[in-house]
Every structure is written in C-alpha cells, then in structure tokens.
Coordinates of C-alpha atoms in Angstrom, one line a residue:
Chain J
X295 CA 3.0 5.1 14.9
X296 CA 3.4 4.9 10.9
X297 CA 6.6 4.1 11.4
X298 CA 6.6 1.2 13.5
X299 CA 3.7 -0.2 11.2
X300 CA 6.0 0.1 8.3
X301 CA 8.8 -1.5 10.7
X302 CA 6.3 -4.6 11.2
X303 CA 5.3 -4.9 8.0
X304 CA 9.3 -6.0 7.0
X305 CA 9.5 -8.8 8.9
X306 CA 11.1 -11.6 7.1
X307 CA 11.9 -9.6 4.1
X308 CA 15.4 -9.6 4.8
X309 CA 15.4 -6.1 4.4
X310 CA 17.0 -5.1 7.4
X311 CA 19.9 -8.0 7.0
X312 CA 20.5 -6.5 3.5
X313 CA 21.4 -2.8 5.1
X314 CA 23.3 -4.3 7.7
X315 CA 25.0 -6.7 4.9
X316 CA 25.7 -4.2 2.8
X317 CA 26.6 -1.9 5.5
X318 CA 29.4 -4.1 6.8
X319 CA 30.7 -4.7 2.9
X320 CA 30.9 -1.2 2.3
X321 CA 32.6 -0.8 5.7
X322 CA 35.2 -3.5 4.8
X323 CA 36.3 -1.4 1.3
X324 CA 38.5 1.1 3.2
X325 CA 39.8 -1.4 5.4
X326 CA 40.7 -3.8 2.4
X327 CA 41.9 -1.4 0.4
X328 CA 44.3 0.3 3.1
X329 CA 45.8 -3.1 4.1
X330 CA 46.8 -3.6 0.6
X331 CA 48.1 -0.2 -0.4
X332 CA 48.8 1.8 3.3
X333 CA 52.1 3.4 1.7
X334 CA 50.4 4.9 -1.3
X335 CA 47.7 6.3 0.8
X336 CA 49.9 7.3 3.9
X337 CA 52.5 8.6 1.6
X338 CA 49.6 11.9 1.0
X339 CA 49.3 15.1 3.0
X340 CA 45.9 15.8 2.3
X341 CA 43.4 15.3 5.8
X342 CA 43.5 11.5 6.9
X343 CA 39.5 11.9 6.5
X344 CA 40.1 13.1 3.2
X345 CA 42.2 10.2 1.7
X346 CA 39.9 7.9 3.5
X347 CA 37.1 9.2 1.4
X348 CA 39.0 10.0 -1.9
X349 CA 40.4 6.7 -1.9
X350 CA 37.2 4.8 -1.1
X351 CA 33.8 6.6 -1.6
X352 CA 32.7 6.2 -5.0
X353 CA 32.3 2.2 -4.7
X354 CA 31.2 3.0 -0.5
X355 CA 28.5 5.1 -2.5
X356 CA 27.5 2.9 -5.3
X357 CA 26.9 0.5 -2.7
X358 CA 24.8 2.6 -0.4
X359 CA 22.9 4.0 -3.4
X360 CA 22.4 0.3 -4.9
X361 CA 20.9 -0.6 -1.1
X362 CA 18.2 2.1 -1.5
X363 CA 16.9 0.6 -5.0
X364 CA 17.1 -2.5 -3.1
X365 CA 15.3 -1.6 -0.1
X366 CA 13.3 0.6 -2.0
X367 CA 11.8 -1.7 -4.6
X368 CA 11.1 -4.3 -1.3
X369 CA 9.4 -1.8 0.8
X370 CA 6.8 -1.7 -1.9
X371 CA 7.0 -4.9 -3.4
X372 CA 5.3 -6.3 -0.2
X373 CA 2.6 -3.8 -0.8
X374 CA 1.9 -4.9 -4.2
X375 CA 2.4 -8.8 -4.1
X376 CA -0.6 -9.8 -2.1
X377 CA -2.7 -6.5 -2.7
X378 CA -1.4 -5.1 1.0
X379 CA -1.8 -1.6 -0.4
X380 CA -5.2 -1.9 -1.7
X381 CA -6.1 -3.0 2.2
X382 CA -4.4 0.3 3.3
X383 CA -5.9 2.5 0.8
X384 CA -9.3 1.4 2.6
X385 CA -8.6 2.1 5.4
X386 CA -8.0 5.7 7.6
X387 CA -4.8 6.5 7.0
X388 CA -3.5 8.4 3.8
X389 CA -1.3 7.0 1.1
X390 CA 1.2 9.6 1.6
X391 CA 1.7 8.9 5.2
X392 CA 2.7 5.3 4.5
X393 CA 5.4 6.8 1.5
X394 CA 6.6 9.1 3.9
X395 CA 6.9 6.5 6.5
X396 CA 8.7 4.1 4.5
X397 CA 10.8 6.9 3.2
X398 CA 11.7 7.7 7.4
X399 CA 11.9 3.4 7.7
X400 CA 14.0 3.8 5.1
X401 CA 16.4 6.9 6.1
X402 CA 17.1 5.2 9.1
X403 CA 18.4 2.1 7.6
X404 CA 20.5 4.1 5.8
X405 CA 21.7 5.9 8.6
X406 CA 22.4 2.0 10.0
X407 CA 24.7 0.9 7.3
X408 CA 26.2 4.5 6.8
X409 CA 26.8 4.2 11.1
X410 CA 28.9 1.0 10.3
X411 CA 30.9 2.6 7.4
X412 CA 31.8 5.3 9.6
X413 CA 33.1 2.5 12.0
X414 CA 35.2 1.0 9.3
X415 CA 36.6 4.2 8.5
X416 CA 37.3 5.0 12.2
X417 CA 38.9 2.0 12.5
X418 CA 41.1 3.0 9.2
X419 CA 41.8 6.0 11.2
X420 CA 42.7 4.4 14.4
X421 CA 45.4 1.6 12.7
X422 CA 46.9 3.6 10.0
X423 CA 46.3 7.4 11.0
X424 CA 46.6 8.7 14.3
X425 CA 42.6 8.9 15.3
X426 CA 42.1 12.1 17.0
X427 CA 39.0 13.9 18.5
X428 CA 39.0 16.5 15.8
X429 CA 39.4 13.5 13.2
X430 CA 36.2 12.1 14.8
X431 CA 34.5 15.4 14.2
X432 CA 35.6 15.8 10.8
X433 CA 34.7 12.1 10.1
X434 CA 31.0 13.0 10.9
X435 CA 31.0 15.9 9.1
X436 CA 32.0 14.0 5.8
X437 CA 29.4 11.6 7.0
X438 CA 26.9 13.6 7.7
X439 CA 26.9 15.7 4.4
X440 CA 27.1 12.4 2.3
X441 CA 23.9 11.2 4.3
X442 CA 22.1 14.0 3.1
X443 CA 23.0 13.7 -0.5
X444 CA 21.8 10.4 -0.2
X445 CA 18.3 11.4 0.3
X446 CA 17.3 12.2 -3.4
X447 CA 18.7 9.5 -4.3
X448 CA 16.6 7.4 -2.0
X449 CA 13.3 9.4 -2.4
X450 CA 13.6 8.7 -6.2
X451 CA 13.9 5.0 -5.8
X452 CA 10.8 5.2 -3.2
X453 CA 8.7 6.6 -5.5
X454 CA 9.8 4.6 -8.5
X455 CA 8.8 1.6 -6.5
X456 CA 5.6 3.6 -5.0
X457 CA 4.1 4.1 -8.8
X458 CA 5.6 0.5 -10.4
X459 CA 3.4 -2.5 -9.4
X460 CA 6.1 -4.9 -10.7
X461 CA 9.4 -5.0 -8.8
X462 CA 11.4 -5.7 -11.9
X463 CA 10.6 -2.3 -13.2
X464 CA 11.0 -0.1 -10.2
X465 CA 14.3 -2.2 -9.9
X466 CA 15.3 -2.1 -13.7
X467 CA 14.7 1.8 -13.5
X468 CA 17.2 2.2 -10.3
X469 CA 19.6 0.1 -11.4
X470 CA 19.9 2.1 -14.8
X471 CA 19.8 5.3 -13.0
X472 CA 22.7 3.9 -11.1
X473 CA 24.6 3.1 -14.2
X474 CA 23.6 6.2 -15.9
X475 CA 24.8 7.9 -12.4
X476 CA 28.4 6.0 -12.6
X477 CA 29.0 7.2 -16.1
X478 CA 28.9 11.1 -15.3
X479 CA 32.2 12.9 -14.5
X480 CA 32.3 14.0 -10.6
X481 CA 33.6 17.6 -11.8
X482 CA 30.3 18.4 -13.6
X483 CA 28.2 20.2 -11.1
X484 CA 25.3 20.2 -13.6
X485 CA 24.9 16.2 -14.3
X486 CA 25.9 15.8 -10.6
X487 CA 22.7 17.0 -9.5
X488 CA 20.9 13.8 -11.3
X489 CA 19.4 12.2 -7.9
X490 CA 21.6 9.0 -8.4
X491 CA 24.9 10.7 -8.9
X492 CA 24.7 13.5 -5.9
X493 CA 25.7 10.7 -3.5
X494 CA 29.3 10.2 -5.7
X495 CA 29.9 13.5 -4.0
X496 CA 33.0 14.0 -1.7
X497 CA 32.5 17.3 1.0
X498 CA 35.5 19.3 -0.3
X499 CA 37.7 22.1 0.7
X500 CA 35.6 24.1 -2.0
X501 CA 32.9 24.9 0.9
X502 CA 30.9 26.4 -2.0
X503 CA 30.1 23.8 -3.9
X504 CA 29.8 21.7 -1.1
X505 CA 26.7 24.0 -0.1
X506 CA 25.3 24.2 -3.2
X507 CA 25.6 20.3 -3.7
X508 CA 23.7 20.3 0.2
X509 CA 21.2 22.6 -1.2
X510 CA 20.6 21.4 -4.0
X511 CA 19.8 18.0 -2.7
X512 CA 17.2 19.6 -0.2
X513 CA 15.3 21.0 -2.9
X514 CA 15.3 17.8 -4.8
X515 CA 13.8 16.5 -1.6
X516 CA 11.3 19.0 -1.4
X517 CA 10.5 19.1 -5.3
X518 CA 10.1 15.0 -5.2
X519 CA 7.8 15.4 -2.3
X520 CA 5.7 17.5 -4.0
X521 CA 5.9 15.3 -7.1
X522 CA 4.9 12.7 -5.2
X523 CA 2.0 14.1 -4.0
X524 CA 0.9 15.1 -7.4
X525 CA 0.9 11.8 -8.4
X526 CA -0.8 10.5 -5.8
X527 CA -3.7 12.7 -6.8
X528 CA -3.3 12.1 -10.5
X529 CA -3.5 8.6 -9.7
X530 CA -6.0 8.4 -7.2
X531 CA -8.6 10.4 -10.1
X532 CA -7.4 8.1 -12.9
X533 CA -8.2 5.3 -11.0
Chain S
X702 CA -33.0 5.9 8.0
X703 CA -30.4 5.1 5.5
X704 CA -27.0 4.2 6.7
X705 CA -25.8 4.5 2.9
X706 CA -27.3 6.9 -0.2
X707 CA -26.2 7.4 -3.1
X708 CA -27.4 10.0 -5.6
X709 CA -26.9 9.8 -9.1
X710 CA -23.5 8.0 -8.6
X711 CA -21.7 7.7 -12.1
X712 CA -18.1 6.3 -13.0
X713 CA -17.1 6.5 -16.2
X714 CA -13.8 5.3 -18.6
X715 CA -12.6 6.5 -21.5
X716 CA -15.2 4.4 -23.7
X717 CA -17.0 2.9 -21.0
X718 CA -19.9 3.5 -18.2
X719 CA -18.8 1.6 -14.7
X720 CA -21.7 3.0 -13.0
X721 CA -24.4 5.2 -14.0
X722 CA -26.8 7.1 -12.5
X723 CA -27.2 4.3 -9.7
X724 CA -29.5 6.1 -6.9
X725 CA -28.6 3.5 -3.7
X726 CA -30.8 3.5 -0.5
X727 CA -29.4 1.2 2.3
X728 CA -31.5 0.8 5.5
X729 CA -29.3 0.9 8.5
X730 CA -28.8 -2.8 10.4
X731 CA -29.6 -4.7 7.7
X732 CA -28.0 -6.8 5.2
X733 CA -27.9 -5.8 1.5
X734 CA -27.4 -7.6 -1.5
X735 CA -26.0 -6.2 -4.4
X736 CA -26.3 -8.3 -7.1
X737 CA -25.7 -8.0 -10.8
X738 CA -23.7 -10.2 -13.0
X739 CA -20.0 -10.0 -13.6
X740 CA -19.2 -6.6 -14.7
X741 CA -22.5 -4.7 -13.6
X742 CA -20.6 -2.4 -12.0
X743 CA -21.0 -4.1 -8.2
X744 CA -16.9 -3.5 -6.9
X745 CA -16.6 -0.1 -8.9
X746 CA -19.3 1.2 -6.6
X747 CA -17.9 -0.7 -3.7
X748 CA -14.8 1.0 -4.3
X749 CA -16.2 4.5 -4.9
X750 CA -17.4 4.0 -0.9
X751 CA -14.4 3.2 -0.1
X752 CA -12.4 6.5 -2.1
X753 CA -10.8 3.4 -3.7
X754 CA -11.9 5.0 -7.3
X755 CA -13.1 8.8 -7.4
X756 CA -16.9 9.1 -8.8
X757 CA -17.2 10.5 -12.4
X758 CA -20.3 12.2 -11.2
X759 CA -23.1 12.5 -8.4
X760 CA -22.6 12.0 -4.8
X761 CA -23.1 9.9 -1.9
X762 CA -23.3 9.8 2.4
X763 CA -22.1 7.3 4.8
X764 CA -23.6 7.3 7.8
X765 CA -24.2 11.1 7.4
X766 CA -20.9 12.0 6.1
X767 CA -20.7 13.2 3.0
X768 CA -17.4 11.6 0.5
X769 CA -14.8 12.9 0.0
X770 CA -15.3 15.9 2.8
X771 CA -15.3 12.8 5.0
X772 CA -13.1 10.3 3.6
X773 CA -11.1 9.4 6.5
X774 CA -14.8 9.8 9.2
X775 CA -16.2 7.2 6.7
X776 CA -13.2 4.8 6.4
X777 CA -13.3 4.3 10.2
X778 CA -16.5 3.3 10.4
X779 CA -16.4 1.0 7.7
X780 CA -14.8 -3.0 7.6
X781 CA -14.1 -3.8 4.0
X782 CA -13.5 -6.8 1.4
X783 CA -12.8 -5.8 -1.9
X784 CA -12.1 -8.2 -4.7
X785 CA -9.3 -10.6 -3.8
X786 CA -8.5 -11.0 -0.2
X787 CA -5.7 -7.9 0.6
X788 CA -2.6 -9.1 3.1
X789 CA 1.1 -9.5 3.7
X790 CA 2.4 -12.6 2.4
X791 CA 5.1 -12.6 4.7
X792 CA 3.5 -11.8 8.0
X793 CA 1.1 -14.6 9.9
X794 CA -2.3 -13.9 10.1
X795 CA -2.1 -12.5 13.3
X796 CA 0.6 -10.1 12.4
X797 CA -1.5 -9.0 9.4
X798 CA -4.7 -8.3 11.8
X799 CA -2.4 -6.5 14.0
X800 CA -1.3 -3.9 11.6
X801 CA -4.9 -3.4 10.9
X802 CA -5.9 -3.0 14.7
X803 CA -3.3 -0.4 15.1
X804 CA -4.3 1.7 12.3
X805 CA -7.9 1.5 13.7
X806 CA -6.3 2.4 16.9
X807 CA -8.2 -0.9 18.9
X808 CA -7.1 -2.7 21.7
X809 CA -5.3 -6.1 21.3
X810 CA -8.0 -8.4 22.0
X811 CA -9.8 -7.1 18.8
X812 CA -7.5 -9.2 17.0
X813 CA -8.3 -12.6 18.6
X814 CA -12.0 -11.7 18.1
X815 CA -12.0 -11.7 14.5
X816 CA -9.5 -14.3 14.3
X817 CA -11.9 -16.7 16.1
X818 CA -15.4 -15.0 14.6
X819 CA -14.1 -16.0 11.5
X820 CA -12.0 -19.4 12.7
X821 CA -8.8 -18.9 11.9
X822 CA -7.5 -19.1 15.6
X823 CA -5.7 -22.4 15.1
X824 CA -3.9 -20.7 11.7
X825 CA -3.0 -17.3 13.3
X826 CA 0.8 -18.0 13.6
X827 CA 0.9 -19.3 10.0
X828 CA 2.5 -17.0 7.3
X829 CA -0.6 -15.4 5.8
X830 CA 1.2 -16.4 2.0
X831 CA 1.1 -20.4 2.9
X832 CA -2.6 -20.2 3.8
X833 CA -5.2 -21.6 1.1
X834 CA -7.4 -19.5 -0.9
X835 CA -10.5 -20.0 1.8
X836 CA -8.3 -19.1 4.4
X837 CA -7.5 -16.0 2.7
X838 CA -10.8 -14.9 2.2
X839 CA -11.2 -15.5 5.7
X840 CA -8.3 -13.4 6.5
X841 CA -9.9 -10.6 4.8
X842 CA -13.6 -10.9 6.2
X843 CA -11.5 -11.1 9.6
X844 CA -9.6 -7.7 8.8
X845 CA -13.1 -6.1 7.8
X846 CA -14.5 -7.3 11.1
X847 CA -12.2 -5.9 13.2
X848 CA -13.8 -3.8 15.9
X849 CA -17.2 -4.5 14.9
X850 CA -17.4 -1.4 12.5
X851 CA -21.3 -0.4 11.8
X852 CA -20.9 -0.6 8.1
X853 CA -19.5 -3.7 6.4
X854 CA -18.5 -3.6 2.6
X855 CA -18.0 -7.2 1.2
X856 CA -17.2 -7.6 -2.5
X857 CA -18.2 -12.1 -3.1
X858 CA -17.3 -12.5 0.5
X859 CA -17.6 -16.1 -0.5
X860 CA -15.2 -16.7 -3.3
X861 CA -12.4 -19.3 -2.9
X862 CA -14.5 -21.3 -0.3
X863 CA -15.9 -24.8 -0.1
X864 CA -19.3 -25.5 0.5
X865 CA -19.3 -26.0 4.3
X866 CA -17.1 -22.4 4.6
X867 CA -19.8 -21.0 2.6
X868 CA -22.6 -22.0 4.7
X869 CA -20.6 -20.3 7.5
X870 CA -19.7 -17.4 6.4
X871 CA -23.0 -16.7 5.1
X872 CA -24.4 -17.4 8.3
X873 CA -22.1 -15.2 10.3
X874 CA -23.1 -12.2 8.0
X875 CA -27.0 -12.8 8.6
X876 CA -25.7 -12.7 12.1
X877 CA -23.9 -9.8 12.3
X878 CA -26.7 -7.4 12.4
X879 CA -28.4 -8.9 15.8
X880 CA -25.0 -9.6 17.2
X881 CA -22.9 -6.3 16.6
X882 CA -26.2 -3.9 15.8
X883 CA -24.0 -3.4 11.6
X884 CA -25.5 -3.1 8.1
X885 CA -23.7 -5.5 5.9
X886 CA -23.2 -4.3 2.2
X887 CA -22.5 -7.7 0.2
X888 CA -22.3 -8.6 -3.5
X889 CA -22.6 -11.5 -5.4
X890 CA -24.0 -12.7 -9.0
X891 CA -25.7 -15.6 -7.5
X892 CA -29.3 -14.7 -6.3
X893 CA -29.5 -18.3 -4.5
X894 CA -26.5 -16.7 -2.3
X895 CA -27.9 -13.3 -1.6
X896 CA -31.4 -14.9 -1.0
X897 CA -30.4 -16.6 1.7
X898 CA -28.5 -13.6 3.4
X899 CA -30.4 -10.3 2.1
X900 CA -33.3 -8.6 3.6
X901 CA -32.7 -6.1 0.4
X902 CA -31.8 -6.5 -2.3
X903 CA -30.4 -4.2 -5.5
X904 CA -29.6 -5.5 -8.8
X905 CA -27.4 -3.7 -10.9
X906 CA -27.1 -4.4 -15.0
X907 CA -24.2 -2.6 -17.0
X908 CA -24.3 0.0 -14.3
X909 CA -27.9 0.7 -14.2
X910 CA -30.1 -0.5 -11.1
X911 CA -32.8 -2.7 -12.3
X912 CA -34.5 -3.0 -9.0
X913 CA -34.4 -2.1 -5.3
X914 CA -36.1 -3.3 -2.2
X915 CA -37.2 -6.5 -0.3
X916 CA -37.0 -10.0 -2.0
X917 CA -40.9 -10.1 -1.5
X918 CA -40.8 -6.6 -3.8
X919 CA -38.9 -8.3 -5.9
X920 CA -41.7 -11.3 -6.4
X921 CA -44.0 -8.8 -6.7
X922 CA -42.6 -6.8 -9.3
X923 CA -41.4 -10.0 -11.6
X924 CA -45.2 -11.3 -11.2
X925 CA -46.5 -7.8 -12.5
X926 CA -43.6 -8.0 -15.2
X927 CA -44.5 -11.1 -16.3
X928 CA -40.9 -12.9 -15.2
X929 CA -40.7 -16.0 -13.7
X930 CA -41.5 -16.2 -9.7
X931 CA -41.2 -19.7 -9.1
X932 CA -37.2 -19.6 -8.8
X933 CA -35.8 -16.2 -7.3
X934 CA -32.9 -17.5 -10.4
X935 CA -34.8 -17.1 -12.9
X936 CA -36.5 -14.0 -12.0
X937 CA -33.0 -12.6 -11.7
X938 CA -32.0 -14.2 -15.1
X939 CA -35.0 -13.3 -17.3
X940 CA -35.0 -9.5 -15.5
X941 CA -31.0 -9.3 -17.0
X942 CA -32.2 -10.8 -20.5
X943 CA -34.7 -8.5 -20.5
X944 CA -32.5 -5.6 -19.7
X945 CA -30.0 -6.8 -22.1
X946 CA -32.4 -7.3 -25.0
X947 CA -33.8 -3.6 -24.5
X948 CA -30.4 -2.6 -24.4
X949 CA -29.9 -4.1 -28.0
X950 CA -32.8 -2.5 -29.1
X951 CA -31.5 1.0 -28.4
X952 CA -28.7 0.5 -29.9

C-alpha cells in the first residue's frame, strides 16, 4: 500500500519523465557511439556484451547514478516543501516505512530506465553483432549485476535527501559524491566500494571480484539500512 | 473520564524549558482551550501527543493508551493540525485527502465529507500549492477531520483566515462534539477566540499551567485573585503579568 502512496504522491513532479528521459539518453550512448565507431568496436574478440559495456558503461552509469540524486533529492523534496512529512509523521504509519517505500518507488524506476538501456544495447546487438539467445542471457546478467550495485548508491542519495530539508544540499552532496566517484581509478577495489563509484563497475571475467563487488554492495545496503534507522531514532529524540 | 492526562509532562532544550511539569486533564467530548501566549509551550505539547517531539520527562494517556507503548493505537484515533497547514503542493486537495484516507485505511466517501465539512468542495481539483493561505488551513482541518477521529488536536486552527472563515470554523469545532460525539484539543493566544469555543479551558505560561478548568472557574479564581473579571482578556492578561512578574522576582 506504501508504495502506491509514495507512487501518488509524485504526480506532476516529473519524476517519472526524468527516469524515462534519462533512460532513453543513456540507451542512445551505445547506439551513438557504435554508429560512429562500428569497426573499432567490431574489430575486438572479447564477448559482444562485453565491448557493449566496456565501450559504454561508465557515462551509461554516471547517468543512472546522476538519476538517483535526482529522483532522490525530489522524492523528499515534496515532503519538505509544504511540510507533507510533518503530516505523515502524525499520522499511523512509521517514518521508515515511507523511506523504505520511496527507496522500492525508487528501485523500480531504476529498474525502468535500466529496462530501456538494456533495449538499446539489444538493439546494438541485433544491428552490429549477431543477437543470440545466449547474448540475451548474458545481456541480463551484466544487467542485472550492475542493477544491484546501483542500490548503495541509491540508498545513499535517499537518505541524504531523507535527513536534508533543503534540496540544494541533499543535491550538492550527490552531485559531489558523483564527482568524487568519477575521479577514482576502476582497478582500485578499495575506493570502488565508495557507494557512488560501485555502479562504474563492469561484471568481469574475474568472477571473484565480481562477487565481492555483489557482496559488498549488499552489505552496504544492509549497513545503510541500519544507519538509517539509527538516525531516525537519533532524530526523532533530538527533536 | 479523561480522554487525555498528562502527568508531569516536561520537554526540555539545551538552555531552555518547552514544558514543565504541565499535569493536563481533558474531559472526554468536550472542547479544550489551551491557551498561553506565543511560546508558552502550547504546540510543543501538541506535538509531544502526537510523538512529533519525545518528552524530556513524565508521561501521558490517550484515550487509555499509554505513549509511546501506543504510538501508532493513539495516532489512529487522533485528527491533527500542527502549526502551519501540512500538504503536497503538487497534488489537488482531493489528492492530498486521499493519501490521508488510505493511510487511515477509510472508505472513499470520507474524503468528500471533510472536503465539504470544511467547504472546500468547489476547490478539491485545484493544486493544493495554488490555494490561499485560508484555504490551506482548511485543507489541514479537513485532513484532521477525516473519519471523524474521537480526539482532535488543533494548533490556531484559525490562523490565515478572514473574519467570516473564522466565525466558521469556530463554529464547526463547538459542533463537532454533538455531531461526531469528539473532544476537540485547540490552542490559541487569544482568550476572546477560546471563549467562544471552550467549555475548558488551560492556560499555559513559559511552560507552567497557570490554571485549569471551566471559564466560570476561571472568573472565580481571578475574582478571588484580585484580577480583572469584567473582560475574560484582561483576566488572561493580568494572570500572565502576574506570572511573569513573579517570575522576575525569582530570578
């Protein structure tokens, strides 16, 4: 039920043409940048999949990761510009089932505009590769795993925006984190693990890293939710 | 017998007492006034009812339920106002009433209710942001009368609104205890107001409740005092000087 509330409450926001908007620009980057440089990419022997997302991820994932401040900062920014949060707060629900909710409102967008990426790719796949059932498969699977490194990403822009009344903050904060995220090396498996610079992440042939990347972005999940609910309670007494 | 009590209620800042030692006793189906001037502490105990702001010290029951054991029990049986009116700019008024009703898990026609109890009917499909500040308030006093909930908090339920949208409001609250059997907590630094709503009444001073009961208590105690009677104003005005100017001498 949460869930649809918090899907009601972004009405005219533009919220949902954003994901889709962003979606289809960061499904148009592969596409683009194949029609302009098809031999240099089809001249590798790599996996189709894989030069698809060497060749194209790190600005696919800036963009997604940039959506999530975005969407982020306006899931609560409604809350906070007419004092819709303090009318929740009084009423029987609990603060941390309207974060969670946004955060599953907010998944599922992601999911959207990731769902068109994977289109664009596909279609990559289909015109300049020879789009197989097993490239399908594998195409989902690099999907899939960059989905879930995502997530921390996404929790950590949620509760930036959850705790920062002004949207100029909460924004400010992500889109530095983003920078900050840009500027580490992709080898360093260390400063990867910074919530805005797991989604940079390709899924390899090195399976191991790959899990601990997959891991390692569940427990940030877990750890943040916990966070979050610290704060909540530190809040709520301070208050 | 009493729908809200407080005991020893106390909220305290850094350098500052909100609240202290306030001892509340609301009868059940009737309506309340809480007065006290600005910053007596009125909306920080509105808000400690409503698990808004967590009490420093002492307790207090809602209908029976103890807070915070009962936080959630209480919020469902309790419509709210607190300070200025709460909504989503970018949904209509109706929208905003319908992500209340869901919440409160009522049926659909609980929404055109309050809409038209508080008559905003012709304004529903307008964006809740483009309505004026009466309208908000209205807005608000609609979302805390949503499904007729036997306790209503409501912090200057008047603010923002001319003087014909203040005579109605004020006469829908004295109504609401005949016509949906609720007890209506309202505040407001202006005795006229709460004189003309309140069976009880409870000022508050820097925290501190000065007196509690029945406006005819009240005359009775300012005669015995030796305040004013004449004017139910300037009994409330010369029983704050007087507070205040004991106050001085303490210190």
């Amino acid at each position: 039920m949460s869930l649809g509330l918090e899907w009601q409450k972004i009405k005219r926001t533009g919220v949902l043409w954003t994901f889709l908007g962003g979606g289809i620009l960061a499904a148009v980057v592969p596409v683009i940048n194949l029609a302009a440089r098809s031999e240099m990419y089809l001249r590798l022997q790599d996996s189709p999949v894989d030069i698809l997302f060497k060749g194209n991820w790190q600005l696919m994932a800036l963009l997604n990761i940039l959506l999530l401040v975005l969407g982020a900062c306006v899931l609560y920014h409604i809350e906070y510009a007419d004092n819709g949060q303090l009318k929740m707060c009084s009423l029987p629900i609990k603060e941390s089932t309207l974060f969670f909710s946004k955060l599953g409102l907010m998944t599922g967008l992601c999911l959207v505009s990731l769902s068109l990426e994977a289109l664009g790719m596909a279609f990559c796949l289909s015109h300049w590769f020879n789009l197989s059932q097993s490239l399908c498969l594998e195409l989902l699977k690099y999907f899939a795993y960059a989905f879930l490194l995502l997530l921390p990403g996404g929790m950590l822009a949620l509760i930036l925006s959850a705790f920062c009344k002004n949207l100029w903050v909460s924004l400010g904060c992500g889109v530095i984190g983003v920078c900050a995220a840009i500027l580490i090396p992709t080898d360093n498996f260390i400063l990867n693990l910074f919530p805005f610079a797991l989604p940079f992440q390709v899924l390899t042939l090195n399976t191991e890293q790959a899990v601990c990347y997959l891991l390692a972005s569940l427990g940030e999940v877990a750890f943040m939710a916990l966070m979050f609910l610290g704060l909540l309670k530190i809040r709520r007494t301070l208050a | 017998m009493y729908i809200i009590e407080t005991k020893n209620l106390t909220k305290s800042y850094k350098d500052q007492v909100a609240v202290s030692n306030l001892n509340l006793h609301i009868p059940r189906g009737k309506v309340y006034g809480f007065l006290g001037p600005n910053g007596a502490g009125k909306s920080t105990t509105m808000k400690m009812f409503l698990g808004l702001t967590k009490p420093t010290n002492g307790s207090f029951a809602i209908n029976g339920k103890k807070y915070p054991e009962n936080r959630i029990e209480i919020l469902k049986e309790v419509g709210s106002l607190i300070e200025a009116p709460a909504f989503y700019g970018n949904l209509t008024g109706e929208e905003n009433l319908d992500i209340l009703r869901k919440i409160l898990g009522l049926p659909k026609t609980a929404v055109d209710e309050a809409l038209e109890l508080c008559g905003l009917t012709p304004y529903k499909k307008r964006l809740a942001k483009k309505y004026s500040l009466g309208m908000k308030q209205r807005l608000g006093l609609a979302g805390a009368l949503l499904g007729k909930p036997p306790i209503l908090i409501l912090d200057e339920p008047t603010n923002g609104l001319d003087p014909l949208g203040i005579h109605e409001i004020r006469t829908l609250i004295r109504s609401l205890p005949q016509q949906f059997d609720c007890t209506v907590l309202v505040s407001s630094h202006l005795l006229s107001e709460i004189e003309l709503m309140a069976d009880y009444v409870g000022i508050l001073n820097h925290g501190k409740l000065l007196f509690e009961g029945t406006l005819t208590e009240l005359r009775q105690e300012a005669r015995a005092e030796g305040y004013p009677t004449d004017n139910l104003e300037d009994t409330f005005l010369a029983m704050i000087a007087a507070d205040n100017g004991q106050r001085g001498r303490g210190r």
